[in-house]
Amino acid sequence: MATAQPSLTRLDAPELVAPTQPSATILMLHGGKPNSHALVDGRSASWQRTAWMARSLTDRAHAAGTNIWLLRYSGRGWNGDGAGRIADTRWALDEVRETHGDQPVILLGHSMGARVAVHVADDPSVVGVVALAPWWSATDPVHSLAGRTLIAAHGRRDRLTSFAETQRFVRRARTVAASAEFIDMGPLGHYMLKGADAWNDVALKSVLRLAAPS
């Protein structure tokens, strides 16, 4: 009885290469307002900035085997305690887990998004937070960062959120986090428009470090 021979790939035949399962997911969290119950629509500059950053990072993130998800909150405002935005983000984390299983998640937040991120960093899928021009105060928790990694970047010309408060928060986080790092963005402001390439590079390099720690 003849032995079957393995088939050879024909160069003149079509070939389909399916994308591999990403090794990690970046969940992007946009900024907002201190107080607002308005819906997040196309007029939201905070949403537009983060959506633009997501588009700028996607190809390079995918090439590194990392997935990007972008959350649009159900409302614009922090509104005192952030409960609505925290609930939105915990819902998103559950959705990521339902789709990709127990792979690591890195939270990439700008301004209010960075504030939301540290409140939900205790989620079991989260391995770290990358915070861009974060809006933090002395009342925001660091205990949720226990065992996680924090990378925070802030520009010295930010007039909406505090460069100094970000430094203080990072120092507090070092008491519980696996590591906490501060990146000085120099003469850049809050909106990530001036120096956009620098913000994008810091964001991508930071999340990929967290996704594949050495």
PDB file of N, CA, C and O in Angstrom, residues 159-195:
ATOM      1  N   ARG A 159      -1.669  73.651  31.312  1.00  0.00           N
ATOM      2  CA  ARG A 159      -2.377  74.623  32.137  1.00  0.00           C
ATOM      3  C   ARG A 159      -3.710  74.081  32.656  1.00  0.00           C
ATOM      4  O   ARG A 159      -4.442  74.786  33.351  1.00  0.00           O
ATOM      5  N   LEU A 160      -4.034  72.839  32.319  1.00  0.00           N
ATOM      6  CA  LEU A 160      -5.298  72.244  32.767  1.00  0.00           C
ATOM      7  C   LEU A 160      -5.101  71.211  33.866  1.00  0.00           C
ATOM      8  O   LEU A 160      -5.918  71.115  34.781  1.00  0.00           O
ATOM      9  N   THR A 161      -4.065  70.422  33.776  1.00  0.00           N
ATOM     10  CA  THR A 161      -3.756  69.452  34.817  1.00  0.00           C
ATOM     11  C   THR A 161      -2.338  69.703  35.307  1.00  0.00           C
ATOM     12  O   THR A 161      -1.549  70.377  34.654  1.00  0.00           O
ATOM     13  N   SER A 162      -2.016  69.156  36.462  1.00  0.00           N
ATOM     14  CA  SER A 162      -0.820  69.566  37.189  1.00  0.00           C
ATOM     15  C   SER A 162       0.371  68.635  36.983  1.00  0.00           C
ATOM     16  O   SER A 162       0.323  67.450  37.359  1.00  0.00           O
ATOM     17  N   PHE A 163       1.434  69.196  36.416  1.00  0.00           N
ATOM     18  CA  PHE A 163       2.714  68.500  36.288  1.00  0.00           C
ATOM     19  C   PHE A 163       3.205  68.049  37.666  1.00  0.00           C
ATOM     20  O   PHE A 163       3.623  66.904  37.860  1.00  0.00           O
ATOM     21  N   ALA A 164       3.133  68.953  38.652  1.00  0.00           N
ATOM     22  CA  ALA A 164       3.630  68.646  39.998  1.00  0.00           C
ATOM     23  C   ALA A 164       2.783  67.575  40.671  1.00  0.00           C
ATOM     24  O   ALA A 164       3.315  66.702  41.370  1.00  0.00           O
ATOM     25  N   GLU A 165       1.454  67.614  40.477  1.00  0.00           N
ATOM     26  CA  GLU A 165       0.585  66.608  41.093  1.00  0.00           C
ATOM     27  C   GLU A 165       0.855  65.230  40.505  1.00  0.00           C
ATOM     28  O   GLU A 165       0.792  64.217  41.221  1.00  0.00           O
ATOM     29  N   THR A 166       1.160  65.172  39.217  1.00  0.00           N
ATOM     30  CA  THR A 166       1.507  63.886  38.613  1.00  0.00           C
ATOM     31  C   THR A 166       2.775  63.326  39.237  1.00  0.00           C
ATOM     32  O   THR A 166       2.858  62.131  39.544  1.00  0.00           O
ATOM     33  N   GLN A 167       3.764  64.181  39.468  1.00  0.00           N
ATOM     34  CA  GLN A 167       4.983  63.719  40.127  1.00  0.00           C
ATOM     35  C   GLN A 167       4.683  63.196  41.525  1.00  0.00           C
ATOM     36  O   GLN A 167       5.211  62.156  41.947  1.00  0.00           O
ATOM     37  N   ARG A 168       3.816  63.918  42.263  1.00  0.00           N
ATOM     38  CA  ARG A 168       3.466  63.467  43.624  1.00  0.00           C
ATOM     39  C   ARG A 168       2.734  62.125  43.581  1.00  0.00           C
ATOM     40  O   ARG A 168       2.981  61.238  44.411  1.00  0.00           O
ATOM     41  N   PHE A 169       1.829  61.965  42.615  1.00  0.00           N
ATOM     42  CA  PHE A 169       1.083  60.707  42.525  1.00  0.00           C
ATOM     43  C   PHE A 169       2.028  59.544  42.223  1.00  0.00           C
ATOM     44  O   PHE A 169       1.895  58.461  42.817  1.00  0.00           O
ATOM     45  N   VAL A 170       2.970  59.758  41.324  1.00  0.00           N
ATOM     46  CA  VAL A 170       3.923  58.701  40.995  1.00  0.00           C
ATOM     47  C   VAL A 170       4.732  58.315  42.223  1.00  0.00           C
ATOM     48  O   VAL A 170       4.980  57.121  42.484  1.00  0.00           O
ATOM     49  N   ARG A 171       5.142  59.301  43.015  1.00  0.00           N
ATOM     50  CA  ARG A 171       5.883  58.979  44.243  1.00  0.00           C
ATOM     51  C   ARG A 171       5.022  58.150  45.199  1.00  0.00           C
ATOM     52  O   ARG A 171       5.521  57.201  45.826  1.00  0.00           O
ATOM     53  N   ARG A 172       3.744  58.516  45.330  1.00  0.00           N
ATOM     54  CA  ARG A 172       2.851  57.720  46.183  1.00  0.00           C
ATOM     55  C   ARG A 172       2.692  56.301  45.644  1.00  0.00           C
ATOM     56  O   ARG A 172       2.690  55.325  46.403  1.00  0.00           O
ATOM     57  N   ALA A 173       2.571  56.177  44.326  1.00  0.00           N
ATOM     58  CA  ALA A 173       2.345  54.865  43.714  1.00  0.00           C
ATOM     59  C   ALA A 173       3.528  53.934  43.928  1.00  0.00           C
ATOM     60  O   ALA A 173       3.356  52.704  43.992  1.00  0.00           O
ATOM     61  N   ARG A 174       4.720  54.499  44.049  1.00  0.00           N
ATOM     62  CA  ARG A 174       5.909  53.655  44.227  1.00  0.00           C
ATOM     63  C   ARG A 174       5.869  52.845  45.514  1.00  0.00           C
ATOM     64  O   ARG A 174       6.593  51.865  45.649  1.00  0.00           O
ATOM     65  N   THR A 175       5.025  53.230  46.450  1.00  0.00           N
ATOM     66  CA  THR A 175       4.933  52.483  47.710  1.00  0.00           C
ATOM     67  C   THR A 175       4.198  51.155  47.538  1.00  0.00           C
ATOM     68  O   THR A 175       4.316  50.276  48.390  1.00  0.00           O
ATOM     69  N   VAL A 176       3.433  51.008  46.445  1.00  0.00           N
ATOM     70  CA  VAL A 176       2.645  49.780  46.259  1.00  0.00           C
ATOM     71  C   VAL A 176       2.834  49.149  44.883  1.00  0.00           C
ATOM     72  O   VAL A 176       2.679  47.932  44.739  1.00  0.00           O
ATOM     73  N   ALA A 177       3.143  49.937  43.864  1.00  0.00           N
ATOM     74  CA  ALA A 177       3.226  49.418  42.503  1.00  0.00           C
ATOM     75  C   ALA A 177       4.486  48.591  42.299  1.00  0.00           C
ATOM     76  O   ALA A 177       5.481  48.752  43.017  1.00  0.00           O
ATOM     77  N   ALA A 178       4.451  47.704  41.300  1.00  0.00           N
ATOM     78  CA  ALA A 178       5.664  46.972  40.940  1.00  0.00           C
ATOM     79  C   ALA A 178       6.737  47.953  40.497  1.00  0.00           C
ATOM     80  O   ALA A 178       7.919  47.776  40.801  1.00  0.00           O
ATOM     81  N   SER A 179       6.334  48.986  39.771  1.00  0.00           N
ATOM     82  CA  SER A 179       7.213  50.101  39.438  1.00  0.00           C
ATOM     83  C   SER A 179       6.353  51.277  39.025  1.00  0.00           C
ATOM     84  O   SER A 179       5.222  51.113  38.573  1.00  0.00           O
ATOM     85  N   ALA A 180       6.885  52.479  39.206  1.00  0.00           N
ATOM     86  CA  ALA A 180       6.177  53.702  38.831  1.00  0.00           C
ATOM     87  C   ALA A 180       7.200  54.677  38.290  1.00  0.00           C
ATOM     88  O   ALA A 180       8.183  54.997  38.956  1.00  0.00           O
ATOM     89  N   GLU A 181       6.943  55.182  37.070  1.00  0.00           N
ATOM     90  CA  GLU A 181       7.916  56.001  36.356  1.00  0.00           C
ATOM     91  C   GLU A 181       7.262  57.296  35.894  1.00  0.00           C
ATOM     92  O   GLU A 181       6.105  57.295  35.446  1.00  0.00           O
ATOM     93  N   PHE A 182       8.011  58.379  35.972  1.00  0.00           N
ATOM     94  CA  PHE A 182       7.547  59.673  35.490  1.00  0.00           C
ATOM     95  C   PHE A 182       8.373  60.090  34.289  1.00  0.00           C
ATOM     96  O   PHE A 182       9.610  60.015  34.318  1.00  0.00           O
ATOM     97  N   ILE A 183       7.696  60.533  33.217  1.00  0.00           N
ATOM     98  CA  ILE A 183       8.372  61.014  32.017  1.00  0.00           C
ATOM     99  C   ILE A 183       8.061  62.499  31.845  1.00  0.00           C
ATOM    100  O   ILE A 183       6.899  62.900  31.737  1.00  0.00           O
ATOM    101  N   ASP A 184       9.109  63.309  31.825  1.00  0.00           N
ATOM    102  CA  ASP A 184       8.986  64.747  31.629  1.00  0.00           C
ATOM    103  C   ASP A 184       8.918  65.019  30.124  1.00  0.00           C
ATOM    104  O   ASP A 184       9.883  64.783  29.400  1.00  0.00           O
ATOM    105  N   MET A 185       7.778  65.527  29.654  1.00  0.00           N
ATOM    106  CA  MET A 185       7.587  65.799  28.230  1.00  0.00           C
ATOM    107  C   MET A 185       8.082  67.188  27.830  1.00  0.00           C
ATOM    108  O   MET A 185       7.875  67.618  26.690  1.00  0.00           O
ATOM    109  N   GLY A 186       8.720  67.886  28.744  1.00  0.00           N
ATOM    110  CA  GLY A 186       9.302  69.176  28.402  1.00  0.00           C
ATOM    111  C   GLY A 186       8.250  70.235  28.117  1.00  0.00           C
ATOM    112  O   GLY A 186       7.204  70.268  28.762  1.00  0.00           O
ATOM    113  N   PRO A 187       8.494  71.118  27.129  1.00  0.00           N
ATOM    114  CA  PRO A 187       7.623  72.274  26.914  1.00  0.00           C
ATOM    115  C   PRO A 187       6.361  71.932  26.110  1.00  0.00           C
ATOM    116  O   PRO A 187       6.048  72.588  25.107  1.00  0.00           O
ATOM    117  N   LEU A 188       5.638  70.909  26.543  1.00  0.00           N
ATOM    118  CA  LEU A 188       4.406  70.523  25.865  1.00  0.00           C
ATOM    119  C   LEU A 188       3.218  70.773  26.778  1.00  0.00           C
ATOM    120  O   LEU A 188       3.342  70.761  28.004  1.00  0.00           O
ATOM    121  N   GLY A 189       2.053  70.988  26.146  1.00  0.00           N
ATOM    122  CA  GLY A 189       0.845  71.289  26.901  1.00  0.00           C
ATOM    123  C   GLY A 189      -0.065  70.090  27.060  1.00  0.00           C
ATOM    124  O   GLY A 189       0.360  68.933  26.929  1.00  0.00           O
ATOM    125  N   HIS A 190      -1.331  70.379  27.304  1.00  0.00           N
ATOM    126  CA  HIS A 190      -2.270  69.336  27.697  1.00  0.00           C
ATOM    127  C   HIS A 190      -2.879  68.563  26.534  1.00  0.00           C
ATOM    128  O   HIS A 190      -3.167  67.373  26.661  1.00  0.00           O
ATOM    129  N   TYR A 191      -3.090  69.225  25.430  1.00  0.00           N
ATOM    130  CA  TYR A 191      -3.972  68.662  24.410  1.00  0.00           C
ATOM    131  C   TYR A 191      -3.316  67.674  23.456  1.00  0.00           C
ATOM    132  O   TYR A 191      -3.997  67.092  22.610  1.00  0.00           O
ATOM    133  N   MET A 192      -2.011  67.485  23.545  1.00  0.00           N
ATOM    134  CA  MET A 192      -1.279  66.517  22.731  1.00  0.00           C
ATOM    135  C   MET A 192      -1.357  66.842  21.236  1.00  0.00           C
ATOM    136  O   MET A 192      -1.241  65.946  20.398  1.00  0.00           O
ATOM    137  N   LEU A 193      -1.582  68.116  20.906  1.00  0.00           N
ATOM    138  CA  LEU A 193      -1.584  68.540  19.504  1.00  0.00           C
ATOM    139  C   LEU A 193      -0.177  68.980  19.112  1.00  0.00           C
ATOM    140  O   LEU A 193       0.402  68.457  18.158  1.00  0.00           O
ATOM    141  N   LYS A 194       0.378  69.937  19.867  1.00  0.00           N
ATOM    142  CA  LYS A 194       1.782  70.250  19.685  1.00  0.00           C
ATOM    143  C   LYS A 194       2.613  69.072  20.204  1.00  0.00           C
ATOM    144  O   LYS A 194       2.361  68.537  21.280  1.00  0.00           O
ATOM    145  N   GLY A 195       3.582  68.663  19.410  1.00  0.00           N
ATOM    146  CA  GLY A 195       4.393  67.516  19.816  1.00  0.00           C
ATOM    147  C   GLY A 195       3.657  66.204  19.720  1.00  0.00           C
ATOM    148  O   GLY A 195       3.954  65.263  20.462  1.00  0.00           O
TER     149      GLY A 195
END
